[in-house]
């Protein structure tokens, strides 16, 4: 709360400053007749703590909540074990404390330096566009795609793998789709990324990310990996109807009309709002649990 | 003669069971045998096995597979054991409510009584390890699978096993059991006192522990005798030792030949032949063991030589390298390996390949155990990223 009041007063002060600057004059304190009624401005508190960074709507504090902390949807109740989910989330938190895993979404451009015993310098750097990020807990994997010398190359990494030495987000983008494997059948310009690309400025966490709503044009249909017009839900960022003739257009519309009931099927929806509160409370408890557990470890090694 | 034949084949009226008033279409003679009078469950009724060889049948060698199905003789209904009824079949509703309330707090009350009891007998004496001596194992629950990374950058899928409320239920000496080896019954996961039959309930009462949901038998040498009631936790095993895991695989029921034996079946454009066996073999007869449809899964499978990588002493969880059969929350029997190459011959090997013999005894009772114990080759998640040393000459 203190932070917000400080921002409020600071914003007022900066607004007044900008008016002065437009007039190209230095800021002047106008002394009034009633000088005794002068009130000094509130002194801004410059000590900021890490826990008070604000997170916008679509973005969360990774120490408290992440997409990979949500357990997979398993039908019979006796086929899940909550202790195992808790132990895996504790290991994820340990890794995040030791290494800063940056925030990224499918569609953004990421560079990764990885330990490899067969490489000359024992490490390899690869950058590319993220196609998907899938899995639960320590098994969470993401794929990077890059086109080098006309050859498309994809590499899959574990998000929590300790063989990752460095991870940089070169361009943070959030697409509407979470599965961009149709870029294999699209114009290769979307996935050709310069190996020496410089990172762009990241927006701060208090700003909501705008979704990327442009549509990628796919190549002609007989060369596709999947029949995208027969998949539900149809991808938003892919434009696969531009090459279609009239017959195929009618068939694709008929198929989407047939399958459109699925968005109203409540049983298939995985409601996560209740789970999010439980997970956030659990991760706060995990933090203290880890400190107790790892303090005994350090005594052993030292 | 004619009259009896008419009686057998002419009665087509509906017949009903006298006890539960269900209706059957067909012969009254078989309806009576299908539904028997109720018998209480807690009484142990031994059943004589169907032994066709005694009566001089044709095949002397009876083929039975691991599902317990006899291929040449189908066991008739009247020879199967009595049907099982619930423990409250003959009690009034008030009594049922009263007993179920007791059962709810049963295990907690027992444990508090045991800890507060002034006269606690001492546990049995501990003997040293000798060559060819076996100790008992533990019973756990399969929690799931997740990856573990090693310090050279490789990774493996490791299963988590939780050892939940594990206690020794009964010890049989060599003379009591079979005159070759002693046996130990170990149970896990507390259950209500009405869960099983009276014989098993008496074992648990004598040991002073609550009734266990699952119980496994371990064959043991007499120098590893354990007193009934001793608790077993994750420290019973050692990081770096090798372990066998036995668990019941997921049951898929009666499955065809393509799922069960991975036969190829017909090609996609076939019209009259899709998922069938094909040839039954040559020689004028079908050989025993011919692959055919039948029960798939639901059997006990043993995986040997799994390495223990990590132990969590707070939740009693063991991380084991590799995977084994069974769904999540399935009971698992964990014991020291039977792999020949990993059998210990000296005391030093016994400390590396086998856990503490015969059970875990803390050196200082007041000493606090470290919460996580890792193997040397395992990378800990709170360490910095792996940097491989460069080999430049």
XYZ file of C-alpha atoms in Angstrom:
695
model
C 0.000 0.000 0.000
C 2.896 2.285 0.805
C 4.281 1.731 -2.633
C 1.063 2.779 -4.356
C 0.746 6.031 -2.422
C 4.332 6.845 -3.259
C 3.631 6.263 -6.940
C 0.549 8.458 -6.759
C 2.430 11.368 -5.248
C 5.343 10.847 -7.639
C 3.050 10.882 -10.658
C 1.501 14.169 -9.552
C 4.944 15.696 -9.150
C 6.080 14.501 -12.575
C 2.937 15.898 -14.186
C 3.691 19.288 -12.768
C 7.264 19.005 -13.973
C 6.246 18.197 -17.539
C 4.173 21.378 -17.813
C 7.222 23.389 -16.793
C 9.411 21.560 -19.260
C 7.083 22.391 -22.172
C 7.482 26.057 -21.352
C 11.257 25.441 -21.452
C 11.758 26.856 -18.022
C 13.381 25.397 -14.974
C 10.899 24.434 -12.257
C 10.292 27.423 -9.920
C 8.715 27.283 -6.505
C 6.146 30.082 -6.459
C 6.260 31.567 -2.956
C 2.796 32.467 -1.757
C 1.860 35.319 0.667
C 0.921 32.825 3.310
C 4.362 31.277 3.580
C 3.491 29.672 6.905
C 0.969 27.478 5.063
C 3.726 25.926 2.980
C 3.573 22.152 3.147
C 6.645 20.205 2.195
C 5.972 17.439 -0.354
C 5.967 13.892 0.991
C 9.425 12.404 0.911
C 9.448 9.407 -1.455
C 10.598 6.171 0.153
C 13.305 4.897 -2.183
C 13.748 1.503 -0.480
C 11.962 -0.971 -2.785
C 11.613 -4.640 -1.844
C 11.423 -7.461 -4.391
C 8.151 -8.833 -3.072
C 6.296 -5.669 -3.974
C 6.600 -5.850 -7.763
C 3.165 -5.752 -9.323
C 2.073 -8.337 -11.853
C -0.440 -7.520 -14.557
C -3.459 -9.626 -15.421
C -2.019 -12.259 -17.753
C 1.325 -12.562 -15.976
C 2.036 -14.165 -12.616
C 4.842 -14.350 -10.107
C 6.587 -17.604 -11.108
C 7.549 -18.326 -7.498
C 3.849 -18.533 -6.599
C 2.023 -19.740 -9.692
C 2.860 -21.015 -13.155
C 1.098 -22.981 -15.860
C 3.235 -26.027 -15.197
C 2.188 -26.139 -11.531
C -1.344 -27.124 -12.541
C -1.709 -30.923 -12.223
C -2.837 -32.850 -15.314
C -6.497 -33.696 -15.728
C -6.955 -37.327 -14.659
C -10.422 -38.820 -14.527
C -10.567 -41.240 -11.534
C -9.783 -39.475 -8.266
C -7.704 -42.357 -6.979
C -5.337 -41.997 -9.917
C -3.751 -38.831 -8.518
C -1.538 -38.279 -5.520
C -1.309 -34.796 -4.028
C 1.904 -35.489 -2.148
C 3.686 -36.191 -5.412
C 2.459 -32.897 -6.898
C 3.716 -31.092 -3.818
C 7.168 -32.713 -3.910
C 7.535 -31.908 -7.615
C 6.538 -28.272 -7.103
C 9.117 -28.018 -4.309
C 11.829 -29.174 -6.711
C 10.640 -26.617 -9.289
C 10.914 -23.864 -6.680
C 14.437 -24.986 -5.774
C 15.499 -24.690 -9.408
C 13.883 -21.278 -9.815
C 15.769 -19.998 -6.781
C 19.105 -21.228 -8.103
C 18.533 -20.115 -11.716
C 16.415 -17.327 -13.181
C 14.010 -18.919 -15.669
C 12.619 -15.976 -17.651
C 9.015 -15.622 -18.613
C 8.067 -16.522 -22.169
C 5.077 -17.785 -24.141
C 4.596 -19.782 -27.342
C 5.500 -17.385 -30.157
C 8.347 -15.542 -28.447
C 12.002 -15.779 -29.468
C 14.375 -17.363 -26.947
C 18.118 -18.132 -26.901
C 19.393 -21.029 -24.791
C 22.949 -22.035 -23.803
C 23.158 -25.704 -22.926
C 25.881 -28.029 -21.527
C 26.835 -30.711 -24.051
C 29.702 -33.136 -23.545
C 30.150 -33.664 -27.314
C 30.547 -29.962 -28.137
C 34.027 -28.383 -28.488
C 33.545 -25.796 -25.728
C 31.253 -28.161 -23.784
C 28.313 -25.808 -24.367
C 26.062 -24.887 -27.302
C 23.962 -21.805 -27.958
C 20.757 -22.105 -29.966
C 17.997 -19.573 -30.517
C 14.614 -19.905 -32.121
C 10.897 -19.340 -31.868
C 9.036 -21.232 -29.154
C 6.498 -23.629 -30.720
C 4.910 -25.058 -27.565
C 5.444 -25.357 -23.808
C 3.815 -28.478 -22.462
C 3.931 -30.722 -19.404
C 3.599 -30.715 -15.656
C 6.273 -29.848 -13.097
C 9.815 -31.037 -13.769
C 8.738 -32.728 -16.986
C 7.758 -29.421 -18.629
C 9.301 -29.193 -22.122
C 9.472 -26.477 -24.766
C 10.560 -26.607 -28.408
C 12.593 -24.029 -30.325
C 12.510 -23.840 -34.117
C 14.998 -22.060 -36.332
C 15.734 -22.235 -40.052
C 19.508 -22.257 -40.652
C 20.822 -22.323 -44.259
C 17.353 -23.280 -45.469
C 17.170 -26.288 -43.115
C 14.488 -26.252 -40.424
C 15.829 -27.370 -37.038
C 13.820 -28.022 -33.907
C 15.227 -28.732 -30.461
C 13.266 -29.723 -27.355
C 14.493 -28.681 -23.889
C 13.347 -29.316 -20.343
C 12.314 -26.068 -18.672
C 13.796 -27.178 -15.326
C 16.781 -29.062 -16.731
C 20.002 -28.132 -14.946
C 21.959 -28.572 -18.187
C 20.616 -25.157 -19.251
C 23.349 -22.685 -18.352
C 21.784 -19.480 -19.687
C 18.389 -18.469 -21.025
C 17.563 -15.127 -22.671
C 14.298 -13.892 -24.067
C 15.193 -11.929 -27.197
C 11.673 -10.878 -28.110
C 8.694 -11.421 -25.800
C 5.516 -12.135 -27.741
C 2.309 -13.883 -26.776
C 0.284 -15.468 -29.542
C -3.356 -16.461 -29.186
C -2.506 -20.103 -29.983
C -0.453 -22.205 -27.601
C 0.564 -24.803 -30.216
C 2.408 -23.304 -33.191
C 3.512 -26.468 -34.959
C 1.742 -25.267 -38.097
C 4.684 -22.898 -38.642
C 6.416 -25.902 -40.213
C 3.925 -25.590 -43.079
C 4.070 -21.804 -43.273
C 6.366 -19.193 -44.744
C 9.843 -19.857 -43.284
C 10.355 -16.160 -42.588
C 8.485 -16.493 -39.291
C 11.059 -18.953 -37.953
C 14.295 -17.687 -39.513
C 16.029 -15.966 -36.654
C 19.532 -14.510 -36.844
C 21.843 -16.496 -34.531
C 23.422 -13.203 -33.452
C 20.116 -11.459 -32.800
C 20.276 -8.819 -30.080
C 17.677 -8.853 -27.298
C 14.902 -6.289 -27.460
C 13.697 -4.325 -24.455
C 11.345 -6.358 -22.269
C 8.151 -4.713 -21.033
C 7.909 -4.534 -17.215
C 5.762 -7.055 -15.377
C 3.152 -4.458 -14.438
C 2.176 -4.027 -18.096
C -0.319 -6.400 -19.674
C 0.971 -8.119 -22.802
C -0.939 -7.564 -26.002
C -1.775 -10.736 -27.868
C -0.334 -11.223 -31.332
C -3.366 -11.411 -33.589
C -1.861 -11.478 -37.077
C -2.580 -14.488 -39.259
C 0.184 -16.603 -40.702
C -0.392 -17.763 -44.267
C 0.209 -21.500 -44.747
C 1.551 -23.172 -47.879
C -0.631 -25.179 -50.238
C -2.604 -27.978 -48.578
C -1.228 -31.310 -49.948
C 2.116 -30.555 -48.241
C 0.704 -30.098 -44.734
C 1.633 -32.310 -41.788
C -1.915 -32.334 -40.424
C -5.268 -31.533 -41.992
C -5.752 -28.294 -40.098
C -9.259 -27.745 -41.379
C -10.333 -30.974 -39.598
C -8.854 -30.074 -36.192
C -10.882 -28.611 -33.375
C -10.323 -25.925 -32.182
C -9.063 -24.299 -35.406
C -5.875 -22.288 -34.886
C -6.459 -18.541 -34.622
C -3.122 -17.285 -35.906
C -3.126 -19.558 -38.978
C -4.796 -18.673 -42.235
C -5.292 -21.987 -44.016
C -8.327 -21.071 -46.082
C -6.706 -18.742 -48.606
C -5.659 -21.609 -50.910
C -8.971 -23.466 -50.641
C -11.359 -23.846 -53.529
C -15.092 -23.518 -53.022
C -15.690 -27.225 -52.263
C -13.005 -27.367 -49.588
C -14.271 -24.133 -48.026
C -17.774 -25.540 -47.692
C -16.435 -28.784 -46.197
C -14.260 -26.970 -43.661
C -17.180 -24.785 -42.590
C -19.404 -27.846 -42.268
C -16.803 -29.565 -40.125
C -16.399 -26.567 -37.817
C -20.184 -26.291 -37.479
C -20.343 -29.997 -36.558
C -17.665 -29.728 -33.880
C -18.591 -26.307 -32.478
C -20.647 -27.886 -29.666
C -17.391 -28.809 -27.935
C -16.901 -25.288 -26.571
C -20.181 -25.677 -24.653
C -19.206 -29.078 -23.194
C -18.719 -28.345 -19.488
C -17.300 -31.754 -18.632
C -14.295 -31.171 -20.883
C -13.466 -27.814 -19.302
C -10.663 -27.873 -16.770
C -11.557 -25.249 -14.175
C -8.403 -23.849 -12.664
C -9.579 -20.864 -10.586
C -10.049 -22.838 -7.350
C -6.829 -24.719 -7.912
C -4.870 -21.486 -8.363
C -5.641 -20.276 -4.842
C -4.637 -23.628 -3.360
C -1.408 -23.704 -5.345
C -0.438 -20.143 -4.346
C -1.010 -20.974 -0.668
C 0.977 -24.186 -1.054
C 3.950 -22.498 -2.719
C 4.243 -20.047 0.182
C 4.416 -23.005 2.562
C 6.889 -24.763 0.244
C 9.288 -21.824 0.505
C 9.672 -22.236 4.258
C 9.731 -26.037 3.896
C 12.647 -25.843 1.449
C 14.645 -23.506 3.681
C 14.387 -25.981 6.553
C 15.257 -28.978 4.377
C 18.224 -27.431 2.561
C 19.750 -25.908 5.716
C 20.549 -29.434 6.938
C 22.107 -30.229 3.546
C 24.529 -27.296 3.702
C 25.719 -28.429 7.127
C 26.603 -31.813 5.656
C 28.586 -30.445 2.718
C 30.342 -27.760 4.772
C -36.850 -92.810 -18.564
C -38.977 -90.759 -20.814
C -40.435 -88.872 -17.883
C -37.012 -87.793 -16.537
C -35.891 -86.640 -19.965
C -39.057 -84.641 -20.342
C -38.420 -83.025 -16.970
C -34.923 -81.913 -18.001
C -35.765 -80.412 -21.350
C -39.328 -79.195 -21.101
C -39.209 -76.796 -18.157
C -38.903 -73.327 -19.654
C -40.785 -71.357 -17.020
C -39.232 -68.465 -15.101
C -37.596 -69.367 -11.827
C -36.556 -67.076 -9.005
C -33.982 -67.204 -6.244
C -35.491 -67.763 -2.839
C -33.131 -65.359 -1.053
C -32.900 -62.222 -3.101
C -35.943 -62.660 -5.359
C -34.070 -62.228 -8.605
C -35.501 -63.948 -11.647
C -33.738 -66.341 -13.963
C -34.842 -67.658 -17.284
C -34.218 -71.323 -17.590
C -33.738 -74.384 -15.529
C -34.519 -74.282 -11.805
C -31.718 -76.734 -11.045
C -29.017 -74.270 -12.111
C -30.767 -71.251 -10.567
C -30.522 -72.835 -7.135
C -26.782 -73.449 -7.530
C -26.030 -69.941 -8.811
C -27.375 -68.217 -5.744
C -26.333 -69.656 -2.458
C -27.446 -68.960 1.081
C -25.482 -66.132 2.688
C -22.505 -66.970 4.874
C -20.548 -64.628 7.124
C -17.313 -63.251 5.648
C -15.065 -63.287 8.649
C -15.067 -67.056 8.855
C -12.197 -68.642 6.968
C -13.592 -71.481 4.764
C -10.909 -73.620 3.172
C -11.643 -74.866 -0.337
C -10.319 -78.122 -1.765
C -8.600 -77.649 -5.086
C -10.010 -79.286 -8.198
C -7.471 -81.952 -8.850
C -8.384 -83.879 -11.960
C -5.207 -85.945 -11.865
C -6.377 -87.820 -8.779
C -9.347 -89.144 -10.676
C -7.115 -90.489 -13.446
C -7.762 -87.889 -16.143
C -5.910 -87.867 -19.432
C -3.422 -85.000 -18.989
C -1.034 -85.496 -16.108
C 0.614 -82.081 -16.474
C -1.969 -79.400 -15.710
C -1.205 -76.158 -17.462
C -1.981 -73.067 -15.406
C -0.888 -69.578 -16.387
C -0.237 -66.708 -13.985
C -3.908 -65.699 -14.083
C -4.850 -68.941 -12.296
C -7.006 -70.223 -15.146
C -6.859 -73.943 -15.825
C -6.922 -74.568 -19.515
C -8.368 -78.092 -19.589
C -10.982 -77.837 -16.841
C -13.327 -74.948 -16.172
C -14.096 -74.685 -12.431
C -17.862 -75.067 -11.936
C -19.802 -72.555 -9.858
C -20.624 -74.885 -6.976
C -16.919 -75.501 -6.298
C -15.915 -71.830 -6.049
C -15.493 -70.379 -2.539
C -18.426 -68.782 -0.793
C -19.439 -65.283 -1.887
C -18.179 -62.442 0.299
C -20.655 -60.349 2.181
C -19.952 -57.048 3.914
C -19.224 -56.988 7.640
C -22.516 -55.301 8.458
C -24.906 -57.654 6.676
C -26.632 -58.847 9.836
C -26.351 -55.777 12.098
C -28.948 -53.133 12.853
C -28.392 -49.577 11.647
C -27.598 -48.209 15.128
C -24.914 -50.816 15.682
C -23.424 -50.141 12.264
C -23.159 -46.396 12.998
C -21.594 -47.067 16.394
C -18.991 -49.457 15.001
C -18.085 -47.253 12.041
C -17.454 -44.335 14.406
C -15.038 -46.522 16.359
C -13.355 -47.585 13.119
C -12.798 -43.977 12.090
C -10.620 -43.139 15.108
C -9.307 -46.666 15.480
C -5.796 -46.280 14.087
C -5.096 -42.944 15.818
C -6.270 -44.254 19.202
C -4.115 -47.337 18.872
C -1.039 -45.328 18.057
C -1.507 -42.901 20.956
C -2.081 -45.834 23.327
C 1.066 -47.545 22.088
C 3.239 -44.478 22.583
C 1.837 -43.718 26.053
C 1.937 -47.291 27.326
C 4.322 -47.622 30.295
C 5.122 -51.294 29.772
C 6.658 -51.471 26.340
C 8.542 -54.668 25.633
C 11.961 -54.268 24.155
C 12.466 -55.114 20.520
C 14.214 -58.356 19.689
C 18.017 -58.632 19.642
C 19.924 -57.613 16.534
C 22.340 -60.011 14.820
C 25.241 -59.174 12.502
C 25.160 -59.691 8.766
C 26.532 -62.940 7.386
C 26.836 -64.209 3.861
C 23.564 -65.509 2.303
C 21.411 -63.873 4.956
C 18.262 -62.073 3.827
C 16.373 -59.332 5.582
C 12.772 -58.244 5.095
C 11.748 -55.324 2.933
C 8.988 -52.732 3.023
C 5.576 -52.122 1.522
C 4.885 -48.804 -0.132
C 2.593 -46.877 -2.437
C 3.530 -45.765 -5.951
C 3.214 -41.972 -6.085
C 4.238 -41.275 -9.663
C 7.126 -40.583 -12.026
C 9.287 -37.534 -12.669
C 12.776 -36.922 -14.096
C 15.983 -36.769 -12.075
C 19.172 -35.277 -13.522
C 22.723 -36.477 -12.926
C 25.887 -34.421 -12.642
C 27.107 -35.371 -16.134
C 23.992 -33.858 -17.759
C 22.040 -37.075 -18.434
C 18.658 -37.765 -16.907
C 16.406 -40.693 -16.085
C 12.750 -41.191 -15.157
C 12.468 -42.053 -11.480
C 9.447 -43.384 -9.598
C 8.524 -42.116 -6.167
C 7.442 -44.685 -3.582
C 5.980 -43.639 -0.234
C 6.316 -46.030 2.713
C 3.065 -45.304 4.519
C 2.367 -46.643 8.066
C 4.517 -49.726 7.444
C 4.717 -52.238 10.297
C 5.727 -55.857 10.769
C 2.500 -57.846 11.256
C 3.709 -61.368 11.991
C 6.878 -63.420 12.152
C 6.920 -67.156 11.352
C 10.006 -69.091 12.413
C 11.513 -71.819 10.241
C 9.643 -74.650 11.972
C 6.288 -72.849 11.892
C 6.393 -71.907 8.238
C 8.069 -74.563 6.099
C 11.205 -76.212 7.370
C 13.415 -74.270 4.984
C 13.121 -70.511 5.628
C 11.483 -68.145 8.068
C 8.860 -65.649 6.874
C 7.808 -62.154 7.817
C 4.489 -60.453 7.016
C 4.717 -56.705 6.505
C 1.669 -54.489 6.061
C 1.082 -50.910 4.964
C -1.625 -48.255 5.122
C -4.050 -48.333 8.037
C -7.597 -49.517 7.401
C -10.754 -50.142 9.435
C -10.703 -53.125 11.835
C -13.453 -54.867 9.851
C -11.537 -54.884 6.601
C -10.352 -58.492 6.566
C -11.026 -61.877 8.132
C -10.676 -62.823 11.787
C -7.387 -64.690 11.364
C -5.635 -61.601 10.028
C -7.305 -59.339 12.595
C -5.866 -61.528 15.364
C -2.313 -61.062 13.985
C -2.735 -57.282 14.067
C -4.136 -57.341 17.601
C -1.235 -59.432 18.862
C 1.217 -57.025 17.290
C -0.571 -53.982 18.733
C -0.995 -52.225 15.409
C -4.083 -51.144 13.448
C -5.394 -53.327 10.647
C -3.374 -52.937 7.465
C -4.868 -52.590 3.999
C -2.218 -54.624 2.172
C 0.210 -57.224 3.415
C 3.146 -58.915 1.688
C 5.293 -61.883 2.688
C 9.090 -61.776 2.787
C 11.228 -64.923 3.002
C 13.918 -64.229 5.562
C 16.799 -65.939 7.374
C 16.435 -66.457 11.097
C 19.141 -63.950 12.017
C 16.922 -61.182 10.585
C 13.923 -61.890 12.814
C 11.792 -58.818 13.554
C 9.309 -58.430 16.350
C 5.687 -57.992 15.209
C 4.852 -54.300 15.529
C 8.241 -52.812 14.604
C 7.787 -49.770 12.376
C 9.599 -49.606 9.046
C 10.334 -46.245 7.423
C 12.357 -44.938 4.481
C 15.678 -45.254 6.348
C 15.276 -49.031 6.080
C 16.915 -48.532 2.654
C 20.190 -46.908 1.744
C 20.955 -44.431 -1.018
C 22.872 -46.247 -3.768
C 21.542 -49.730 -3.011
C 19.650 -51.876 -5.507
C 16.068 -52.922 -5.015
C 13.338 -55.207 -6.475
C 9.817 -53.857 -6.894
C 6.760 -56.101 -7.152
C 3.374 -54.596 -7.961
C 0.112 -55.517 -9.642
C -0.055 -54.208 -13.205
C -2.983 -52.223 -14.584
C -5.799 -54.559 -15.584
C -7.275 -54.300 -19.064
C -9.671 -57.223 -18.774
C -10.340 -59.750 -21.491
C -8.331 -58.500 -24.471
C -7.881 -59.685 -28.004
C -4.762 -60.932 -29.646
C -3.595 -57.586 -31.072
C -3.479 -55.863 -27.670
C -2.348 -58.882 -25.697
C 0.318 -60.417 -27.913
C 0.935 -57.520 -30.333
C -0.021 -59.505 -33.393
C -0.360 -57.590 -36.612
C -3.945 -58.298 -37.635
C -5.297 -57.544 -41.069
C -4.232 -54.754 -43.431
C -6.404 -51.622 -43.484
C -8.352 -52.546 -46.598
C -9.218 -56.098 -45.525
C -12.897 -56.955 -45.581
C -13.333 -60.242 -43.766
C -10.269 -60.542 -41.555
C -9.328 -57.786 -39.073
C -8.093 -58.679 -35.569
C -7.925 -62.455 -35.596
C -5.223 -64.927 -34.627
C -4.603 -66.443 -38.025
C -2.989 -69.848 -37.951
C -3.434 -72.134 -34.910
C -0.226 -74.050 -35.672
C 0.806 -77.234 -37.416
C 0.829 -80.827 -36.185
C -2.842 -81.732 -36.020
C -3.319 -80.173 -32.584
C -2.995 -76.847 -30.810
C 0.160 -76.659 -28.691
C -0.194 -75.602 -25.041
C 0.751 -71.991 -24.626
C -0.630 -70.885 -27.992
C -1.129 -67.131 -27.949
C -4.846 -66.436 -27.800
C -7.195 -63.809 -26.369
C -7.540 -63.683 -22.598
C -6.890 -61.673 -19.473
C -4.377 -58.818 -19.905
C -2.858 -57.144 -16.845
C -3.932 -57.361 -13.214
C -0.978 -59.631 -12.444
C 1.984 -59.208 -10.145
C 5.101 -58.152 -12.046
C 8.578 -58.048 -10.543
C 11.225 -55.601 -11.785
C 14.724 -56.286 -10.480
C 17.852 -54.216 -10.037
C 16.422 -50.704 -9.536
C 18.804 -48.229 -7.918
C 17.765 -46.002 -5.028
C 18.793 -42.412 -5.845
C 17.259 -40.243 -3.159
C 15.422 -40.545 0.144
C 13.081 -38.026 1.773
C 12.880 -38.785 5.480
C 10.062 -36.364 6.319
C 7.453 -37.932 4.052
C 9.163 -41.392 3.899
C 9.572 -41.265 0.127
C 12.113 -43.241 -1.919
C 13.194 -42.171 -5.409
C 14.046 -45.212 -7.502
C 15.738 -45.175 -10.912
C 13.434 -46.604 -13.548
C 9.773 -47.544 -13.697
C 7.686 -50.571 -12.756
C 4.159 -51.871 -13.258
C 1.066 -50.501 -11.564
C -1.126 -47.437 -11.443
C -0.646 -44.515 -9.072
C -1.560 -45.347 -5.440
C -0.854 -49.044 -6.079
C 0.796 -51.128 -3.316
C 4.412 -52.084 -3.978
C 6.601 -54.728 -2.356
C 10.175 -53.421 -2.062
C 13.033 -55.727 -1.092
C 16.779 -56.107 -1.636
C 17.836 -57.385 -5.025
C 17.899 -60.988 -6.106
C 20.158 -60.155 -9.053
C 23.174 -62.479 -8.924
C 25.787 -59.902 -9.876
C 24.612 -57.568 -7.088
C 24.656 -60.041 -4.197
C 27.016 -59.023 -1.401
C 29.846 -61.385 -0.436
C 31.707 -59.262 2.110
C 30.637 -56.843 4.806
C 31.816 -53.849 2.783
C 29.671 -54.881 -0.178
C 26.762 -55.401 2.206
C 27.026 -51.776 3.281
C 26.955 -50.644 -0.359
C 24.372 -52.980 -1.950
C 22.036 -53.715 0.954
C 20.445 -51.505 3.563
C 21.046 -51.671 7.317
C 20.769 -55.266 8.531
C 18.247 -56.337 9.897
C 16.535 -52.935 10.247
C 17.372 -49.241 10.680
C 18.562 -48.354 14.181
C 19.428 -44.683 14.777
C 22.825 -44.132 16.375
C 21.607 -41.263 18.567
C 17.910 -41.136 19.372
C 17.993 -37.357 19.694
C 19.832 -36.759 16.421
C 17.715 -35.080 13.730
C 17.884 -36.792 10.379
C 18.664 -34.719 7.272
C 15.433 -34.273 5.383
C 16.816 -35.108 1.936
C 19.570 -37.641 1.261
C 20.973 -37.672 -2.293
C 23.275 -40.097 -4.078
C 26.665 -38.638 -5.082
C 25.917 -38.777 -8.818
C 22.559 -37.003 -8.524
C 22.326 -33.272 -9.237
C 20.495 -31.350 -6.534
C 17.993 -28.821 -7.833
C 19.197 -26.044 -5.519
C 22.752 -26.219 -6.964
C 23.776 -23.951 -9.876
C 23.559 -25.162 -13.484
C 25.812 -27.949 -14.712
C 29.113 -26.812 -16.254
C 31.080 -29.703 -17.731
C 34.848 -29.516 -17.292
C 36.723 -29.013 -20.584
C 39.212 -31.760 -21.502
C 41.975 -29.835 -23.240
C 45.475 -31.292 -23.392
